[in-house]
Amino acid sequence: MDTMKNIVLIGFMGVGKGSVAREIVKHSSYIALDTDDLIESMENKKVKKIFSQNGEEYFRKIEKSVAEWLEKSVKNTLISTGGGFYKVKNLKKIGTIVLLDSPFEKIIERIQKHPNAVAKLKKRPLLSDMKAAKQLYKQRRPEYLSLADVVIDVTDKTALECTKEILKKVKKHV
Ligand code: S3P
């Protein structure tokens, strides 16, 4: 089989990168990796604990080393990322960058509707203060947009609908 360029899902916390990644895997021959999962297994600690015990700066350093490894060693893979992973310098070298985009209020609504809403909010240290989270969204959104090869408006769409759109659009970027 020909080598497929990696797909890298970026976007704000809670926008649905994990759900979309799982759906893409069901409907394609990509395998999936998640940068937060990789970091948690490297550190043998949950992201929340890394933030509280080692600090955000330490977490960002690990993201950088994960990014270097992804660029060098990973192919044919759908990579979902933490909401701040996009800041790594080599992002564009890892694969086709797909932004899952939605307004801040819709993202929060999506999390709050989830049966596991409390856990979803609790595990994300940067969502503990909604005012600060909204500021972060405002600051990040133009940066996400400028890095994206493909932008998918995920508002009120199912993971399957997003998957179909993504698979169609990334073909043009192979
Ligand atoms: C972060 C997003 C989180 C996780 C960490 C920091 C961020 O991932 O990497 O809490 O800076 O936006 P999700 O986007 O999967 O919530």
PDB file of C-alpha atoms and ligand atoms in Angstrom:
ATOM      1  CA  MET A   1       0.000   0.000   0.000  1.00  0.00           C
ATOM      2  CA  ASP A   2       1.176   3.535  -0.736  1.00  0.00           C
ATOM      3  CA  THR A   3       2.249   5.599   2.238  1.00  0.00           C
ATOM      4  CA  MET A   4      -0.485   7.953   3.417  1.00  0.00           C
ATOM      5  CA  LYS A   5       0.383  11.354   4.806  1.00  0.00           C
ATOM      6  CA  ASN A   6      -0.534  11.675   8.465  1.00  0.00           C
ATOM      7  CA  ILE A   7      -3.647  13.632   9.353  1.00  0.00           C
ATOM      8  CA  VAL A   8      -3.169  15.909  12.365  1.00  0.00           C
ATOM      9  CA  LEU A   9      -6.367  17.032  14.121  1.00  0.00           C
ATOM     10  CA  ILE A  10      -6.019  20.347  15.921  1.00  0.00           C
ATOM     11  CA  GLY A  11      -8.573  22.510  17.694  1.00  0.00           C
ATOM     12  CA  PHE A  12      -9.761  23.797  21.032  1.00  0.00           C
ATOM     13  CA  MET A  13     -10.384  21.604  24.074  1.00  0.00           C
ATOM     14  CA  GLY A  14     -13.707  19.803  23.899  1.00  0.00           C
ATOM     15  CA  VAL A  15     -14.313  20.409  20.188  1.00  0.00           C
ATOM     16  CA  GLY A  16     -14.464  16.647  19.576  1.00  0.00           C
ATOM     17  CA  LYS A  17     -11.003  15.675  18.283  1.00  0.00           C
ATOM     18  CA  GLY A  18     -11.127  12.321  20.086  1.00  0.00           C
ATOM     19  CA  SER A  19     -14.607  11.368  18.853  1.00  0.00           C
ATOM     20  CA  VAL A  20     -13.796  12.369  15.283  1.00  0.00           C
ATOM     21  CA  ALA A  21     -10.494  10.450  15.433  1.00  0.00           C
ATOM     22  CA  ARG A  22     -12.297   7.272  16.525  1.00  0.00           C
ATOM     23  CA  GLU A  23     -14.809   7.671  13.689  1.00  0.00           C
ATOM     24  CA  ILE A  24     -12.093   8.260  11.052  1.00  0.00           C
ATOM     25  CA  VAL A  25     -10.390   5.043  12.120  1.00  0.00           C
ATOM     26  CA  LYS A  26     -13.643   3.127  11.601  1.00  0.00           C
ATOM     27  CA  HIS A  27     -14.013   4.460   8.057  1.00  0.00           C
ATOM     28  CA  SER A  28     -10.443   4.437   6.739  1.00  0.00           C
ATOM     29  CA  SER A  29      -7.185   2.529   6.934  1.00  0.00           C
ATOM     30  CA  TYR A  30      -5.545   5.065   9.233  1.00  0.00           C
ATOM     31  CA  ILE A  31      -4.450   3.970  12.655  1.00  0.00           C
ATOM     32  CA  ALA A  32      -4.754   6.504  15.460  1.00  0.00           C
ATOM     33  CA  LEU A  33      -2.538   8.133  18.071  1.00  0.00           C
ATOM     34  CA  ASP A  34      -3.396  10.829  20.566  1.00  0.00           C
ATOM     35  CA  THR A  35      -0.675  13.150  21.878  1.00  0.00           C
ATOM     36  CA  ASP A  36      -2.211  13.417  25.381  1.00  0.00           C
ATOM     37  CA  ASP A  37      -2.438   9.610  25.599  1.00  0.00           C
ATOM     38  CA  LEU A  38       1.201   9.307  24.534  1.00  0.00           C
ATOM     39  CA  ILE A  39       2.274  11.842  27.143  1.00  0.00           C
ATOM     40  CA  GLU A  40       0.233  10.164  29.871  1.00  0.00           C
ATOM     41  CA  SER A  41       1.826   6.811  29.154  1.00  0.00           C
ATOM     42  CA  MET A  42       5.328   8.299  28.906  1.00  0.00           C
ATOM     43  CA  GLU A  43       4.900  10.006  32.267  1.00  0.00           C
ATOM     44  CA  ASN A  44       2.623   7.379  33.805  1.00  0.00           C
ATOM     45  CA  LYS A  45       0.425  10.245  35.005  1.00  0.00           C
ATOM     46  CA  LYS A  46      -2.766  11.929  33.879  1.00  0.00           C
ATOM     47  CA  VAL A  47      -2.436  15.311  32.114  1.00  0.00           C
ATOM     48  CA  LYS A  48      -4.139  16.994  35.056  1.00  0.00           C
ATOM     49  CA  LYS A  49      -1.530  15.613  37.447  1.00  0.00           C
ATOM     50  CA  ILE A  50       1.347  16.606  35.160  1.00  0.00           C
ATOM     51  CA  PHE A  51      -0.005  20.177  35.186  1.00  0.00           C
ATOM     52  CA  SER A  52      -0.433  20.249  38.970  1.00  0.00           C
ATOM     53  CA  GLN A  53       2.813  18.469  39.912  1.00  0.00           C
ATOM     54  CA  ASN A  54       5.230  19.516  37.152  1.00  0.00           C
ATOM     55  CA  GLY A  55       3.602  22.612  35.679  1.00  0.00           C
ATOM     56  CA  GLU A  56       2.376  23.585  32.226  1.00  0.00           C
ATOM     57  CA  GLU A  57       5.856  24.427  30.944  1.00  0.00           C
ATOM     58  CA  TYR A  58       7.024  20.874  31.603  1.00  0.00           C
ATOM     59  CA  PHE A  59       3.951  19.521  29.757  1.00  0.00           C
ATOM     60  CA  ARG A  60       4.744  21.747  26.745  1.00  0.00           C
ATOM     61  CA  LYS A  61       8.312  20.397  26.675  1.00  0.00           C
ATOM     62  CA  ILE A  62       7.008  16.850  26.433  1.00  0.00           C
ATOM     63  CA  GLU A  63       4.646  17.925  23.658  1.00  0.00           C
ATOM     64  CA  LYS A  64       7.704  19.157  21.743  1.00  0.00           C
ATOM     65  CA  SER A  65       9.541  15.874  22.083  1.00  0.00           C
ATOM     66  CA  VAL A  66       6.409  13.976  21.028  1.00  0.00           C
ATOM     67  CA  ALA A  67       6.209  16.257  17.964  1.00  0.00           C
ATOM     68  CA  GLU A  68       9.801  15.474  17.001  1.00  0.00           C
ATOM     69  CA  TRP A  69       9.147  11.754  17.300  1.00  0.00           C
ATOM     70  CA  LEU A  70       5.947  12.024  15.244  1.00  0.00           C
ATOM     71  CA  GLU A  71       7.759  13.862  12.449  1.00  0.00           C
ATOM     72  CA  LYS A  72      10.589  11.341  12.300  1.00  0.00           C
ATOM     73  CA  SER A  73       8.866   8.052  12.957  1.00  0.00           C
ATOM     74  CA  VAL A  74       5.133   8.083  12.310  1.00  0.00           C
ATOM     75  CA  LYS A  75       3.366   7.457   8.977  1.00  0.00           C
ATOM     76  CA  ASN A  76      -0.158   6.461   7.828  1.00  0.00           C
ATOM     77  CA  THR A  77      -1.576   7.745  11.073  1.00  0.00           C
ATOM     78  CA  LEU A  78      -4.407   9.911  12.281  1.00  0.00           C
ATOM     79  CA  ILE A  79      -2.991  12.005  15.088  1.00  0.00           C
ATOM     80  CA  SER A  80      -5.328  13.757  17.504  1.00  0.00           C
ATOM     81  CA  THR A  81      -3.671  16.439  19.583  1.00  0.00           C
ATOM     82  CA  GLY A  82      -4.198  18.366  22.807  1.00  0.00           C
ATOM     83  CA  GLY A  83      -5.589  21.861  22.267  1.00  0.00           C
ATOM     84  CA  GLY A  84      -2.198  23.526  22.797  1.00  0.00           C
ATOM     85  CA  PHE A  85      -0.101  21.073  20.781  1.00  0.00           C
ATOM     86  CA  TYR A  86      -0.381  23.262  17.665  1.00  0.00           C
ATOM     87  CA  LYS A  87       2.370  25.474  19.104  1.00  0.00           C
ATOM     88  CA  VAL A  88       5.142  22.969  18.387  1.00  0.00           C
ATOM     89  CA  LYS A  89       7.525  24.346  15.776  1.00  0.00           C
ATOM     90  CA  ASN A  90       7.412  21.375  13.407  1.00  0.00           C
ATOM     91  CA  LEU A  91       3.606  20.955  13.319  1.00  0.00           C
ATOM     92  CA  LYS A  92       3.317  21.370   9.544  1.00  0.00           C
ATOM     93  CA  LYS A  93       6.002  18.740   8.960  1.00  0.00           C
ATOM     94  CA  ILE A  94       3.993  16.072  10.774  1.00  0.00           C
ATOM     95  CA  GLY A  95       1.128  15.835   8.288  1.00  0.00           C
ATOM     96  CA  THR A  96      -1.942  17.517   6.814  1.00  0.00           C
ATOM     97  CA  ILE A  97      -3.315  19.845   9.462  1.00  0.00           C
ATOM     98  CA  VAL A  98      -7.071  19.610   9.941  1.00  0.00           C
ATOM     99  CA  LEU A  99      -8.716  22.166  12.225  1.00  0.00           C
ATOM    100  CA  LEU A 100     -11.964  21.224  13.941  1.00  0.00           C
ATOM    101  CA  ASP A 101     -13.591  24.606  14.333  1.00  0.00           C
ATOM    102  CA  SER A 102     -16.600  25.790  16.322  1.00  0.00           C
ATOM    103  CA  PRO A 103     -17.583  28.896  18.323  1.00  0.00           C
ATOM    104  CA  PHE A 104     -16.514  28.858  22.001  1.00  0.00           C
ATOM    105  CA  GLU A 105     -20.099  28.789  23.307  1.00  0.00           C
ATOM    106  CA  LYS A 106     -20.957  25.794  21.117  1.00  0.00           C
ATOM    107  CA  ILE A 107     -17.890  23.911  22.341  1.00  0.00           C
ATOM    108  CA  ILE A 108     -18.844  24.461  25.969  1.00  0.00           C
ATOM    109  CA  GLU A 109     -22.445  23.500  25.200  1.00  0.00           C
ATOM    110  CA  ARG A 110     -21.170  20.285  23.598  1.00  0.00           C
ATOM    111  CA  ILE A 111     -19.165  19.374  26.704  1.00  0.00           C
ATOM    112  CA  GLN A 112     -22.034  20.226  29.057  1.00  0.00           C
ATOM    113  CA  LYS A 113     -24.472  18.026  27.123  1.00  0.00           C
ATOM    114  CA  HIS A 114     -22.163  15.016  27.382  1.00  0.00           C
ATOM    115  CA  PRO A 115     -23.168  12.314  29.906  1.00  0.00           C
ATOM    116  CA  ASN A 116     -19.609  12.551  31.311  1.00  0.00           C
ATOM    117  CA  ALA A 117     -19.586  16.362  31.397  1.00  0.00           C
ATOM    118  CA  VAL A 118     -18.221  16.654  34.932  1.00  0.00           C
ATOM    119  CA  ALA A 119     -15.275  14.338  34.215  1.00  0.00           C
ATOM    120  CA  LYS A 120     -14.616  16.047  30.896  1.00  0.00           C
ATOM    121  CA  LEU A 121     -14.348  19.439  32.569  1.00  0.00           C
ATOM    122  CA  LYS A 122     -12.377  18.118  35.532  1.00  0.00           C
ATOM    123  CA  LYS A 123      -9.627  16.519  33.488  1.00  0.00           C
ATOM    124  CA  ARG A 124      -8.884  19.767  31.617  1.00  0.00           C
ATOM    125  CA  PRO A 125      -7.034  22.199  33.898  1.00  0.00           C
ATOM    126  CA  LEU A 126      -7.345  25.037  31.373  1.00  0.00           C
ATOM    127  CA  LEU A 127     -11.149  24.842  31.452  1.00  0.00           C
ATOM    128  CA  SER A 128     -11.407  25.361  35.212  1.00  0.00           C
ATOM    129  CA  ASP A 129     -11.884  29.111  34.731  1.00  0.00           C
ATOM    130  CA  MET A 130     -14.405  29.807  31.941  1.00  0.00           C
ATOM    131  CA  LYS A 131     -13.460  33.464  31.554  1.00  0.00           C
ATOM    132  CA  ALA A 132      -9.796  32.590  31.082  1.00  0.00           C
ATOM    133  CA  ALA A 133     -10.740  29.725  28.755  1.00  0.00           C
ATOM    134  CA  LYS A 134     -12.710  32.115  26.536  1.00  0.00           C
ATOM    135  CA  GLN A 135      -9.712  34.453  26.398  1.00  0.00           C
ATOM    136  CA  LEU A 136      -7.496  31.531  25.434  1.00  0.00           C
ATOM    137  CA  TYR A 137      -9.952  30.562  22.685  1.00  0.00           C
ATOM    138  CA  LYS A 138      -9.937  34.118  21.321  1.00  0.00           C
ATOM    139  CA  GLN A 139      -6.164  34.201  21.301  1.00  0.00           C
ATOM    140  CA  ARG A 140      -5.772  30.759  19.748  1.00  0.00           C
ATOM    141  CA  ARG A 141      -8.447  30.711  17.056  1.00  0.00           C
ATOM    142  CA  PRO A 142      -6.597  32.900  14.528  1.00  0.00           C
ATOM    143  CA  GLU A 143      -3.448  30.854  15.160  1.00  0.00           C
ATOM    144  CA  TYR A 144      -5.315  27.596  14.535  1.00  0.00           C
ATOM    145  CA  LEU A 145      -6.769  29.037  11.318  1.00  0.00           C
ATOM    146  CA  SER A 146      -3.411  30.172  10.021  1.00  0.00           C
ATOM    147  CA  LEU A 147      -1.872  26.711  10.484  1.00  0.00           C
ATOM    148  CA  ALA A 148      -4.746  24.652   9.063  1.00  0.00           C
ATOM    149  CA  ASP A 149      -4.620  23.058   5.603  1.00  0.00           C
ATOM    150  CA  VAL A 150      -8.257  22.067   6.012  1.00  0.00           C
ATOM    151  CA  VAL A 151     -10.899  23.717   8.228  1.00  0.00           C
ATOM    152  CA  ILE A 152     -13.988  21.758   9.252  1.00  0.00           C
ATOM    153  CA  ASP A 153     -16.859  23.584  10.931  1.00  0.00           C
ATOM    154  CA  VAL A 154     -18.003  20.871  13.324  1.00  0.00           C
ATOM    155  CA  THR A 155     -20.888  22.820  14.865  1.00  0.00           C
ATOM    156  CA  ASP A 156     -23.975  20.603  15.240  1.00  0.00           C
ATOM    157  CA  LYS A 157     -22.428  17.873  13.079  1.00  0.00           C
ATOM    158  CA  THR A 158     -22.022  14.223  13.995  1.00  0.00           C
ATOM    159  CA  ALA A 159     -18.570  12.635  14.124  1.00  0.00           C
ATOM    160  CA  LEU A 160     -19.544  10.662  11.024  1.00  0.00           C
ATOM    161  CA  GLU A 161     -20.447  13.807   9.086  1.00  0.00           C
ATOM    162  CA  CYS A 162     -17.119  15.380  10.082  1.00  0.00           C
ATOM    163  CA  THR A 163     -15.276  12.209   9.085  1.00  0.00           C
ATOM    164  CA  LYS A 164     -16.791  12.159   5.597  1.00  0.00           C
ATOM    165  CA  GLU A 165     -15.861  15.812   5.087  1.00  0.00           C
ATOM    166  CA  ILE A 166     -12.325  15.301   6.357  1.00  0.00           C
ATOM    167  CA  LEU A 167     -11.605  12.224   4.240  1.00  0.00           C
ATOM    168  CA  LYS A 168     -12.885  14.009   1.143  1.00  0.00           C
ATOM    169  CA  LYS A 169     -10.883  17.175   1.775  1.00  0.00           C
ATOM    170  CA  VAL A 170      -7.564  15.607   2.801  1.00  0.00           C
ATOM    171  CA  LYS A 171      -7.358  13.696  -0.475  1.00  0.00           C
ATOM    172  CA  LYS A 172      -6.498  17.001  -2.136  1.00  0.00           C
ATOM    173  CA  HIS A 173      -3.525  17.437   0.186  1.00  0.00           C
ATOM    174  CA  VAL A 174      -1.781  14.076  -0.317  1.00  0.00           C
TER     175      VAL A 174
HETATM  176  C1  S3P B   1      -4.729  21.606  26.506  1.00  0.00           C
HETATM  177  C2  S3P B   1      -5.652  20.711  26.007  1.00  0.00           C
HETATM  178  C3  S3P B   1      -5.815  19.344  26.541  1.00  0.00           C
HETATM  179  C4  S3P B   1      -4.513  18.876  27.171  1.00  0.00           C
HETATM  180  C5  S3P B   1      -4.054  19.862  28.193  1.00  0.00           C
HETATM  181  C6  S3P B   1      -3.793  21.242  27.612  1.00  0.00           C
HETATM  182  C7  S3P B   1      -4.650  22.969  25.922  1.00  0.00           C
HETATM  183  O1  S3P B   1      -6.216  18.457  25.506  1.00  0.00           O
HETATM  184  O2  S3P B   1      -3.523  18.677  26.196  1.00  0.00           O
HETATM  185  O3  S3P B   1      -5.036  19.912  29.201  1.00  0.00           O
HETATM  186  O4  S3P B   1      -3.644  23.670  26.130  1.00  0.00           O
HETATM  187  O5  S3P B   1      -5.601  23.340  25.190  1.00  0.00           O
HETATM  188  P1  S3P B   1      -7.710  18.457  24.823  1.00  0.00           P
HETATM  189  O6  S3P B   1      -7.672  19.479  23.728  1.00  0.00           O
HETATM  190  O7  S3P B   1      -7.873  17.086  24.313  1.00  0.00           O
HETATM  191  O8  S3P B   1      -8.651  18.801  25.894  1.00  0.00           O
END
